Amino acid sequence: MSWQIKQNLNFYTEEFQPPKLPHELRLIITSAAIHVAAMVVIALGLMLFWFWQGEELKYAQQQQKFLEQKIVEVQALRPPLVVDARLAEQRDLARRQLEGGQKVLRYLTQQQLEEGQSFTQLVSQLGDQNVKGVWLNQFSISDQGRHIGLQGYVDDPAKISKYVSTLVEKSAYQRRAFRYIDVQKEVDKQWLRFQLDTRGHPQDLLSSAADSGVRK
């Protein structure tokens, strides 16, 4: 009997190994396992969060009940609030007086604003006058803008007419007439002094004022 090896077999070759899963199937199984593990972790996290939120809500409710009880105890110790009828009447009276004063103040402010706007237009258009040889050194606006007085100097009396005609063409000076015009020669000076007024001669104004005083 011979002990020589008749045949040599290698059981570690692929032929004798169990069949392997395809690469694509292994990737699918691995991905599914990862997703399942992630969902389990998320579910555990949500459960812990809900549990913590529930405990916080219980603690907040307990604190609210405690504070409400303390408020009730403090209110029970304090005497009831009673409004003094006399003080309430004084408060209402002061409130009515304040509202009345505010109405008067708004009315006066509106009146002053409207008058100030009209004066602004008169002054601005007066400044737009540009007649060479005419200089203003004083002007007055009275009776809420209905009367205007101008004083200044001119080197030629004929320029007064041009100055007045261009002035009354402006919107703020329309339907206005200068009833008093006075031009006088200054001593030892080359220019003339002029005065314009919508109310008439100053002496006439004094006479009318005196007559009205006598009638009273």
PDB file of C-alpha atoms in Angstrom:
ATOM      1  CA  MET A   1       0.000   0.000   0.000  1.00  0.00           C
ATOM      2  CA  SER A   2       1.419   3.334  -1.027  1.00  0.00           C
ATOM      3  CA  TRP A   3       0.876   6.616   0.890  1.00  0.00           C
ATOM      4  CA  GLN A   4       1.766   8.871  -1.940  1.00  0.00           C
ATOM      5  CA  ILE A   5      -0.663  11.681  -2.680  1.00  0.00           C
ATOM      6  CA  LYS A   6      -2.554  10.908  -5.812  1.00  0.00           C
ATOM      7  CA  GLN A   7      -4.412  14.282  -6.041  1.00  0.00           C
ATOM      8  CA  ASN A   8      -3.968  17.735  -4.399  1.00  0.00           C
ATOM      9  CA  LEU A   9      -7.109  19.842  -3.734  1.00  0.00           C
ATOM     10  CA  ASN A  10      -7.081  23.531  -2.656  1.00  0.00           C
ATOM     11  CA  PHE A  11     -10.265  24.329  -0.752  1.00  0.00           C
ATOM     12  CA  TYR A  12      -9.365  28.078  -0.494  1.00  0.00           C
ATOM     13  CA  THR A  13     -10.057  28.808  -4.100  1.00  0.00           C
ATOM     14  CA  GLU A  14     -13.174  30.738  -5.122  1.00  0.00           C
ATOM     15  CA  GLU A  15     -14.704  27.529  -6.373  1.00  0.00           C
ATOM     16  CA  PHE A  16     -15.089  26.164  -2.831  1.00  0.00           C
ATOM     17  CA  GLN A  17     -15.999  29.536  -1.125  1.00  0.00           C
ATOM     18  CA  PRO A  18     -19.662  30.440  -0.423  1.00  0.00           C
ATOM     19  CA  PRO A  19     -21.273  32.749  -2.977  1.00  0.00           C
ATOM     20  CA  LYS A  20     -20.831  36.516  -2.334  1.00  0.00           C
ATOM     21  CA  LEU A  21     -23.559  39.148  -2.527  1.00  0.00           C
ATOM     22  CA  PRO A  22     -23.369  41.543  -5.450  1.00  0.00           C
ATOM     23  CA  HIS A  23     -21.674  44.873  -4.752  1.00  0.00           C
ATOM     24  CA  GLU A  24     -24.826  46.904  -5.482  1.00  0.00           C
ATOM     25  CA  LEU A  25     -26.902  44.794  -3.079  1.00  0.00           C
ATOM     26  CA  ARG A  26     -24.301  45.227  -0.339  1.00  0.00           C
ATOM     27  CA  LEU A  27     -24.461  49.025  -0.810  1.00  0.00           C
ATOM     28  CA  ILE A  28     -28.261  48.996  -0.537  1.00  0.00           C
ATOM     29  CA  ILE A  29     -28.194  46.911   2.654  1.00  0.00           C
ATOM     30  CA  THR A  30     -25.493  49.139   4.196  1.00  0.00           C
ATOM     31  CA  SER A  31     -27.391  52.331   3.328  1.00  0.00           C
ATOM     32  CA  ALA A  32     -30.627  50.921   4.761  1.00  0.00           C
ATOM     33  CA  ALA A  33     -28.862  49.962   7.983  1.00  0.00           C
ATOM     34  CA  ILE A  34     -27.396  53.469   8.317  1.00  0.00           C
ATOM     35  CA  HIS A  35     -30.812  55.087   7.750  1.00  0.00           C
ATOM     36  CA  VAL A  36     -32.462  52.812  10.305  1.00  0.00           C
ATOM     37  CA  ALA A  37     -29.777  53.635  12.863  1.00  0.00           C
ATOM     38  CA  ALA A  38     -30.171  57.377  12.192  1.00  0.00           C
ATOM     39  CA  MET A  39     -33.955  57.160  12.595  1.00  0.00           C
ATOM     40  CA  VAL A  40     -33.540  55.303  15.879  1.00  0.00           C
ATOM     41  CA  VAL A  41     -31.166  58.007  17.159  1.00  0.00           C
ATOM     42  CA  ILE A  42     -33.554  60.788  16.060  1.00  0.00           C
ATOM     43  CA  ALA A  43     -36.503  59.041  17.685  1.00  0.00           C
ATOM     44  CA  LEU A  44     -34.584  58.710  20.949  1.00  0.00           C
ATOM     45  CA  GLY A  45     -33.623  62.391  20.764  1.00  0.00           C
ATOM     46  CA  LEU A  46     -37.230  63.459  20.182  1.00  0.00           C
ATOM     47  CA  MET A  47     -38.421  61.346  23.084  1.00  0.00           C
ATOM     48  CA  LEU A  48     -35.840  62.920  25.372  1.00  0.00           C
ATOM     49  CA  PHE A  49     -36.784  66.425  24.133  1.00  0.00           C
ATOM     50  CA  TRP A  50     -40.512  65.832  24.685  1.00  0.00           C
ATOM     51  CA  PHE A  51     -39.813  64.506  28.153  1.00  0.00           C
ATOM     52  CA  TRP A  52     -37.707  67.587  28.982  1.00  0.00           C
ATOM     53  CA  GLN A  53     -40.375  69.919  27.588  1.00  0.00           C
ATOM     54  CA  GLY A  54     -43.031  68.212  29.691  1.00  0.00           C
ATOM     55  CA  GLU A  55     -40.963  68.652  32.836  1.00  0.00           C
ATOM     56  CA  GLU A  56     -40.341  72.327  32.025  1.00  0.00           C
ATOM     57  CA  LEU A  57     -44.067  72.892  31.442  1.00  0.00           C
ATOM     58  CA  LYS A  58     -44.939  71.275  34.751  1.00  0.00           C
ATOM     59  CA  TYR A  59     -42.390  73.455  36.545  1.00  0.00           C
ATOM     60  CA  ALA A  60     -43.725  76.620  34.866  1.00  0.00           C
ATOM     61  CA  GLN A  61     -47.304  75.721  35.824  1.00  0.00           C
ATOM     62  CA  GLN A  62     -46.258  75.142  39.417  1.00  0.00           C
ATOM     63  CA  GLN A  63     -44.486  78.520  39.493  1.00  0.00           C
ATOM     64  CA  GLN A  64     -47.547  80.249  38.021  1.00  0.00           C
ATOM     65  CA  LYS A  65     -49.843  78.709  40.630  1.00  0.00           C
ATOM     66  CA  PHE A  66     -47.439  79.738  43.374  1.00  0.00           C
ATOM     67  CA  LEU A  67     -47.294  83.352  42.145  1.00  0.00           C
ATOM     68  CA  GLU A  68     -51.070  83.553  41.739  1.00  0.00           C
ATOM     69  CA  GLN A  69     -51.492  82.346  45.296  1.00  0.00           C
ATOM     70  CA  LYS A  70     -49.018  84.963  46.549  1.00  0.00           C
ATOM     71  CA  ILE A  71     -50.870  87.706  44.651  1.00  0.00           C
ATOM     72  CA  VAL A  72     -54.161  86.654  46.217  1.00  0.00           C
ATOM     73  CA  GLU A  73     -52.574  86.706  49.675  1.00  0.00           C
ATOM     74  CA  VAL A  74     -51.089  90.191  49.143  1.00  0.00           C
ATOM     75  CA  GLN A  75     -54.388  91.566  47.808  1.00  0.00           C
ATOM     76  CA  ALA A  76     -56.201  90.122  50.814  1.00  0.00           C
ATOM     77  CA  LEU A  77     -53.836  91.975  53.170  1.00  0.00           C
ATOM     78  CA  ARG A  78     -54.262  95.360  51.405  1.00  0.00           C
ATOM     79  CA  PRO A  79     -57.360  97.471  52.093  1.00  0.00           C
ATOM     80  CA  PRO A  80     -59.837  97.900  49.216  1.00  0.00           C
ATOM     81  CA  LEU A  81     -59.209 100.860  46.915  1.00  0.00           C
ATOM     82  CA  VAL A  82     -61.793 103.626  47.314  1.00  0.00           C
ATOM     83  CA  VAL A  83     -61.841 106.580  44.904  1.00  0.00           C
ATOM     84  CA  ASP A  84     -62.326 109.964  46.559  1.00  0.00           C
ATOM     85  CA  ALA A  85     -65.304 111.623  44.863  1.00  0.00           C
ATOM     86  CA  ARG A  86     -63.915 115.119  45.434  1.00  0.00           C
ATOM     87  CA  LEU A  87     -60.546 114.241  43.918  1.00  0.00           C
ATOM     88  CA  ALA A  88     -62.269 112.578  40.971  1.00  0.00           C
ATOM     89  CA  GLU A  89     -64.311 115.734  40.368  1.00  0.00           C
ATOM     90  CA  GLN A  90     -61.182 117.897  40.526  1.00  0.00           C
ATOM     91  CA  ARG A  91     -59.453 115.546  38.096  1.00  0.00           C
ATOM     92  CA  ASP A  92     -62.335 115.764  35.612  1.00  0.00           C
ATOM     93  CA  LEU A  93     -62.399 119.561  35.924  1.00  0.00           C
ATOM     94  CA  ALA A  94     -58.655 119.808  35.313  1.00  0.00           C
ATOM     95  CA  ARG A  95     -58.995 117.509  32.309  1.00  0.00           C
ATOM     96  CA  ARG A  96     -61.747 119.673  30.800  1.00  0.00           C
ATOM     97  CA  GLN A  97     -59.698 122.824  31.392  1.00  0.00           C
ATOM     98  CA  LEU A  98     -56.680 121.192  29.762  1.00  0.00           C
ATOM     99  CA  GLU A  99     -58.702 120.170  26.709  1.00  0.00           C
ATOM    100  CA  GLY A 100     -60.134 123.689  26.411  1.00  0.00           C
ATOM    101  CA  GLY A 101     -56.676 125.234  26.665  1.00  0.00           C
ATOM    102  CA  GLN A 102     -55.365 122.869  24.009  1.00  0.00           C
ATOM    103  CA  LYS A 103     -58.198 123.846  21.650  1.00  0.00           C
ATOM    104  CA  VAL A 104     -57.454 127.552  22.145  1.00  0.00           C
ATOM    105  CA  LEU A 105     -53.732 126.939  21.650  1.00  0.00           C
ATOM    106  CA  ARG A 106     -54.341 125.000  18.426  1.00  0.00           C
ATOM    107  CA  TYR A 107     -56.597 127.788  17.139  1.00  0.00           C
ATOM    108  CA  LEU A 108     -54.078 130.523  17.937  1.00  0.00           C
ATOM    109  CA  THR A 109     -51.215 128.494  16.496  1.00  0.00           C
ATOM    110  CA  GLN A 110     -53.144 127.937  13.273  1.00  0.00           C
ATOM    111  CA  GLN A 111     -53.974 131.638  13.036  1.00  0.00           C
ATOM    112  CA  GLN A 112     -50.346 132.623  13.612  1.00  0.00           C
ATOM    113  CA  LEU A 113     -49.199 130.052  11.063  1.00  0.00           C
ATOM    114  CA  GLU A 114     -51.576 131.364   8.408  1.00  0.00           C
ATOM    115  CA  GLU A 115     -50.580 134.969   9.110  1.00  0.00           C
ATOM    116  CA  GLY A 116     -46.896 134.054   9.130  1.00  0.00           C
ATOM    117  CA  GLN A 117     -47.255 132.336   5.768  1.00  0.00           C
ATOM    118  CA  SER A 118     -48.958 135.397   4.248  1.00  0.00           C
ATOM    119  CA  PHE A 119     -46.274 137.711   5.681  1.00  0.00           C
ATOM    120  CA  THR A 120     -43.584 135.416   4.300  1.00  0.00           C
ATOM    121  CA  GLN A 121     -45.037 135.718   0.812  1.00  0.00           C
ATOM    122  CA  LEU A 122     -45.221 139.509   1.110  1.00  0.00           C
ATOM    123  CA  VAL A 123     -41.621 139.790   2.277  1.00  0.00           C
ATOM    124  CA  SER A 124     -40.225 137.291  -0.242  1.00  0.00           C
ATOM    125  CA  GLN A 125     -41.919 138.974  -3.217  1.00  0.00           C
ATOM    126  CA  LEU A 126     -40.810 142.368  -1.954  1.00  0.00           C
ATOM    127  CA  GLY A 127     -37.248 141.074  -1.957  1.00  0.00           C
ATOM    128  CA  ASP A 128     -37.668 139.947  -5.571  1.00  0.00           C
ATOM    129  CA  GLN A 129     -38.004 143.563  -6.665  1.00  0.00           C
ATOM    130  CA  ASN A 130     -35.011 144.564  -8.767  1.00  0.00           C
ATOM    131  CA  VAL A 131     -35.307 148.151  -9.964  1.00  0.00           C
ATOM    132  CA  LYS A 132     -31.910 149.757 -10.334  1.00  0.00           C
ATOM    133  CA  GLY A 133     -31.610 153.017  -8.437  1.00  0.00           C
ATOM    134  CA  VAL A 134     -34.234 152.156  -5.777  1.00  0.00           C
ATOM    135  CA  TRP A 135     -33.179 151.088  -2.265  1.00  0.00           C
ATOM    136  CA  LEU A 136     -35.468 150.113   0.609  1.00  0.00           C
ATOM    137  CA  ASN A 137     -34.342 150.790   4.156  1.00  0.00           C
ATOM    138  CA  GLN A 138     -37.601 150.130   6.010  1.00  0.00           C
ATOM    139  CA  PHE A 139     -40.934 148.384   5.490  1.00  0.00           C
ATOM    140  CA  SER A 140     -43.920 147.698   7.731  1.00  0.00           C
ATOM    141  CA  ILE A 141     -46.844 145.255   7.554  1.00  0.00           C
ATOM    142  CA  SER A 142     -49.856 145.950   9.765  1.00  0.00           C
ATOM    143  CA  ASP A 143     -53.473 144.944  10.295  1.00  0.00           C
ATOM    144  CA  GLN A 144     -52.756 141.263   9.498  1.00  0.00           C
ATOM    145  CA  GLY A 145     -51.088 142.123   6.201  1.00  0.00           C
ATOM    146  CA  ARG A 146     -53.802 144.412   4.849  1.00  0.00           C
ATOM    147  CA  HIS A 147     -51.667 147.565   5.093  1.00  0.00           C
ATOM    148  CA  ILE A 148     -48.102 147.959   3.850  1.00  0.00           C
ATOM    149  CA  GLY A 149     -45.652 150.818   4.269  1.00  0.00           C
ATOM    150  CA  LEU A 150     -42.344 151.234   2.409  1.00  0.00           C
ATOM    151  CA  GLN A 151     -39.522 153.722   2.910  1.00  0.00           C
ATOM    152  CA  GLY A 152     -36.271 154.098   1.032  1.00  0.00           C
ATOM    153  CA  TYR A 153     -34.160 156.106  -1.379  1.00  0.00           C
ATOM    154  CA  VAL A 154     -34.255 156.667  -5.135  1.00  0.00           C
ATOM    155  CA  ASP A 155     -31.942 158.491  -7.523  1.00  0.00           C
ATOM    156  CA  ASP A 156     -34.719 159.397  -9.986  1.00  0.00           C
ATOM    157  CA  PRO A 157     -38.381 160.100  -9.055  1.00  0.00           C
ATOM    158  CA  ALA A 158     -39.560 158.467 -12.309  1.00  0.00           C
ATOM    159  CA  LYS A 159     -38.344 155.093 -11.035  1.00  0.00           C
ATOM    160  CA  ILE A 160     -40.937 155.138  -8.240  1.00  0.00           C
ATOM    161  CA  SER A 161     -43.704 154.561 -10.795  1.00  0.00           C
ATOM    162  CA  LYS A 162     -41.854 151.597 -12.317  1.00  0.00           C
ATOM    163  CA  TYR A 163     -41.161 150.176  -8.870  1.00  0.00           C
ATOM    164  CA  VAL A 164     -44.823 150.360  -7.819  1.00  0.00           C
ATOM    165  CA  SER A 165     -46.172 149.011 -11.139  1.00  0.00           C
ATOM    166  CA  THR A 166     -43.914 145.937 -11.038  1.00  0.00           C
ATOM    167  CA  LEU A 167     -44.677 145.352  -7.358  1.00  0.00           C
ATOM    168  CA  VAL A 168     -48.482 145.326  -7.703  1.00  0.00           C
ATOM    169  CA  GLU A 169     -48.200 142.743 -10.492  1.00  0.00           C
ATOM    170  CA  LYS A 170     -46.966 140.138  -7.999  1.00  0.00           C
ATOM    171  CA  SER A 171     -49.520 137.720  -6.537  1.00  0.00           C
ATOM    172  CA  ALA A 172     -49.176 138.902  -2.914  1.00  0.00           C
ATOM    173  CA  TYR A 173     -49.591 142.573  -3.889  1.00  0.00           C
ATOM    174  CA  GLN A 174     -52.441 142.288  -6.358  1.00  0.00           C
ATOM    175  CA  ARG A 175     -55.600 144.267  -5.524  1.00  0.00           C
ATOM    176  CA  ARG A 176     -53.446 146.589  -3.399  1.00  0.00           C
ATOM    177  CA  ALA A 177     -52.959 150.294  -4.054  1.00  0.00           C
ATOM    178  CA  PHE A 178     -50.476 152.692  -2.494  1.00  0.00           C
ATOM    179  CA  ARG A 179     -52.696 155.662  -1.617  1.00  0.00           C
ATOM    180  CA  TYR A 180     -49.849 157.723  -0.223  1.00  0.00           C
ATOM    181  CA  ILE A 181     -46.649 158.454  -2.184  1.00  0.00           C
ATOM    182  CA  ASP A 182     -44.169 161.025  -0.896  1.00  0.00           C
ATOM    183  CA  VAL A 183     -40.766 161.924  -2.398  1.00  0.00           C
ATOM    184  CA  GLN A 184     -38.511 164.443  -0.664  1.00  0.00           C
ATOM    185  CA  LYS A 185     -35.067 165.843  -1.368  1.00  0.00           C
ATOM    186  CA  GLU A 186     -32.430 165.094   1.257  1.00  0.00           C
ATOM    187  CA  VAL A 187     -30.230 168.037   2.240  1.00  0.00           C
ATOM    188  CA  ASP A 188     -26.690 167.837   0.808  1.00  0.00           C
ATOM    189  CA  LYS A 189     -27.416 164.423  -0.733  1.00  0.00           C
ATOM    190  CA  GLN A 190     -27.768 163.284  -4.301  1.00  0.00           C
ATOM    191  CA  TRP A 191     -30.609 160.823  -3.750  1.00  0.00           C
ATOM    192  CA  LEU A 192     -34.246 161.365  -2.832  1.00  0.00           C
ATOM    193  CA  ARG A 193     -36.136 159.908   0.098  1.00  0.00           C
ATOM    194  CA  PHE A 194     -39.515 158.292  -0.691  1.00  0.00           C
ATOM    195  CA  GLN A 195     -42.371 156.851   1.331  1.00  0.00           C
ATOM    196  CA  LEU A 196     -45.227 154.597   0.133  1.00  0.00           C
ATOM    197  CA  ASP A 197     -48.262 153.564   2.173  1.00  0.00           C
ATOM    198  CA  THR A 198     -51.517 151.795   1.358  1.00  0.00           C
ATOM    199  CA  ARG A 199     -53.407 153.628   4.129  1.00  0.00           C
ATOM    200  CA  GLY A 200     -53.144 157.166   2.793  1.00  0.00           C
ATOM    201  CA  HIS A 201     -51.479 160.271   4.208  1.00  0.00           C
ATOM    202  CA  PRO A 202     -50.326 159.976   7.843  1.00  0.00           C
ATOM    203  CA  GLN A 203     -52.157 163.216   8.724  1.00  0.00           C
ATOM    204  CA  ASP A 204     -55.381 161.782   7.298  1.00  0.00           C
ATOM    205  CA  LEU A 205     -54.928 158.699   9.450  1.00  0.00           C
ATOM    206  CA  LEU A 206     -54.455 160.834  12.555  1.00  0.00           C
ATOM    207  CA  SER A 207     -57.532 162.911  11.721  1.00  0.00           C
ATOM    208  CA  SER A 208     -59.714 159.848  11.142  1.00  0.00           C
ATOM    209  CA  ALA A 209     -58.470 158.290  14.378  1.00  0.00           C
ATOM    210  CA  ALA A 210     -59.259 161.511  16.271  1.00  0.00           C
ATOM    211  CA  ASP A 211     -62.734 161.697  14.718  1.00  0.00           C
ATOM    212  CA  SER A 212     -63.485 158.113  15.660  1.00  0.00           C
ATOM    213  CA  GLY A 213     -62.312 158.833  19.219  1.00  0.00           C
ATOM    214  CA  VAL A 214     -64.648 161.840  19.454  1.00  0.00           C
ATOM    215  CA  ARG A 215     -67.595 159.771  18.206  1.00  0.00           C
ATOM    216  CA  LYS A 216     -66.936 157.199  20.906  1.00  0.00           C
TER     217      LYS A 216
END
